[in-house]
CSV table of C-alpha atoms in Angstrom, one decimal:
chain,number,residue,atom,x,y,z
A,1,MET,CA,11.2,-9.5,-23.2
A,2,LYS,CA,10.4,-13.0,-24.6
A,3,PRO,CA,12.8,-15.8,-24.0
A,4,SER,CA,14.4,-17.1,-27.2
A,5,VAL,CA,13.8,-20.6,-28.3
A,6,PRO,CA,16.3,-22.3,-30.6
A,7,ALA,CA,14.8,-23.7,-33.8
A,8,VAL,CA,15.4,-27.5,-34.3
A,9,ALA,CA,15.4,-29.3,-37.6
A,10,VAL,CA,14.5,-33.0,-37.5
A,11,TRP,CA,16.7,-34.0,-40.3
A,12,GLY,CA,20.3,-33.7,-41.4
A,13,ARG,CA,21.6,-31.9,-44.4
A,14,ARG,CA,18.7,-33.0,-46.6
A,15,ALA,CA,15.1,-33.1,-45.6
A,16,PRO,CA,13.5,-36.5,-45.5
A,17,SER,CA,11.3,-37.6,-48.4
A,18,HIS,CA,8.3,-38.2,-46.2
A,19,SER,CA,5.8,-35.8,-44.9
A,20,ILE,CA,5.8,-35.5,-41.1
A,21,THR,CA,2.3,-35.5,-39.7
A,22,ALA,CA,2.9,-36.1,-36.0
A,23,VAL,CA,5.7,-35.4,-33.5
A,24,MET,CA,6.4,-36.6,-30.0
A,25,ILE,CA,9.3,-36.2,-27.7
A,26,THR,CA,10.1,-38.8,-25.0
A,27,ASP,CA,10.0,-37.9,-21.3
A,28,ASP,CA,13.8,-38.1,-21.0
A,29,GLN,CA,14.0,-35.6,-23.9
A,30,GLN,CA,16.6,-37.8,-25.7
A,31,THR,CA,14.4,-39.2,-28.5
A,32,ILE,CA,12.0,-37.5,-30.9
A,33,VAL,CA,9.4,-39.7,-32.6
A,34,THR,CA,7.8,-38.6,-35.9
A,35,GLY,CA,4.9,-40.1,-37.9
A,36,SER,CA,4.5,-39.6,-41.6
A,37,GLN,CA,1.8,-39.3,-44.1
A,38,GLU,CA,3.4,-42.4,-45.8
A,39,GLY,CA,2.9,-44.5,-42.7
A,40,GLN,CA,6.5,-44.5,-41.4
A,41,ILE,CA,7.4,-43.9,-37.8
A,42,CYS,CA,10.9,-42.5,-37.3
A,43,LEU,CA,13.0,-42.3,-34.2
A,44,TRP,CA,15.6,-39.6,-33.8
A,45,ASP,CA,18.3,-39.2,-31.1
A,46,LEU,CA,18.4,-35.7,-29.6
A,47,SER,CA,21.7,-34.8,-27.9
A,48,SER,CA,22.0,-32.3,-25.0
A,49,ASP,CA,23.3,-29.7,-27.5
A,50,LEU,CA,20.2,-30.2,-29.7
A,51,GLN,CA,21.9,-32.1,-32.4
A,52,ILE,CA,19.5,-34.6,-34.0
A,53,SER,CA,20.5,-37.8,-35.7
A,54,SER,CA,18.4,-40.6,-37.2
A,55,LYS,CA,18.0,-43.7,-35.1
A,56,GLU,CA,15.4,-46.0,-36.7
A,57,ILE,CA,12.6,-46.1,-39.2
A,58,LEU,CA,9.7,-48.3,-38.5
A,59,PHE,CA,7.6,-49.6,-41.5
A,60,GLY,CA,4.4,-51.4,-41.7
A,61,HIS,CA,1.5,-49.0,-41.4
A,62,THR,CA,-0.7,-48.8,-44.5
A,63,ALA,CA,-2.3,-45.5,-43.5
A,64,SER,CA,-1.0,-42.1,-42.5
A,65,VAL,CA,0.3,-41.8,-38.9
A,66,THR,CA,-1.8,-38.8,-37.6
A,67,CYS,CA,-1.0,-39.0,-33.9
A,68,LEU,CA,1.5,-40.5,-31.5
A,69,ALA,CA,1.2,-41.5,-27.8
A,70,LYS,CA,3.5,-43.2,-25.4
A,71,ALA,CA,2.5,-46.5,-23.9
A,72,ARG,CA,2.1,-47.1,-20.2
A,73,GLU,CA,4.7,-49.1,-18.4
């Protein structure tokens, strides 16, 4: 029998107006980072009960964000 995996939506009651092209979750599993076709990087808080809330939107890229990677310390 396969274990069940809960589905997680990365927005609230309405989907964001941008097209998500990249997704990353932090090592502590408390923040989801998304990149968009419109060049935005969005940070989302992820609670222990899998509730997601928006945290920050970073602007400035002029091209699509196609991949995300964490920086070294």
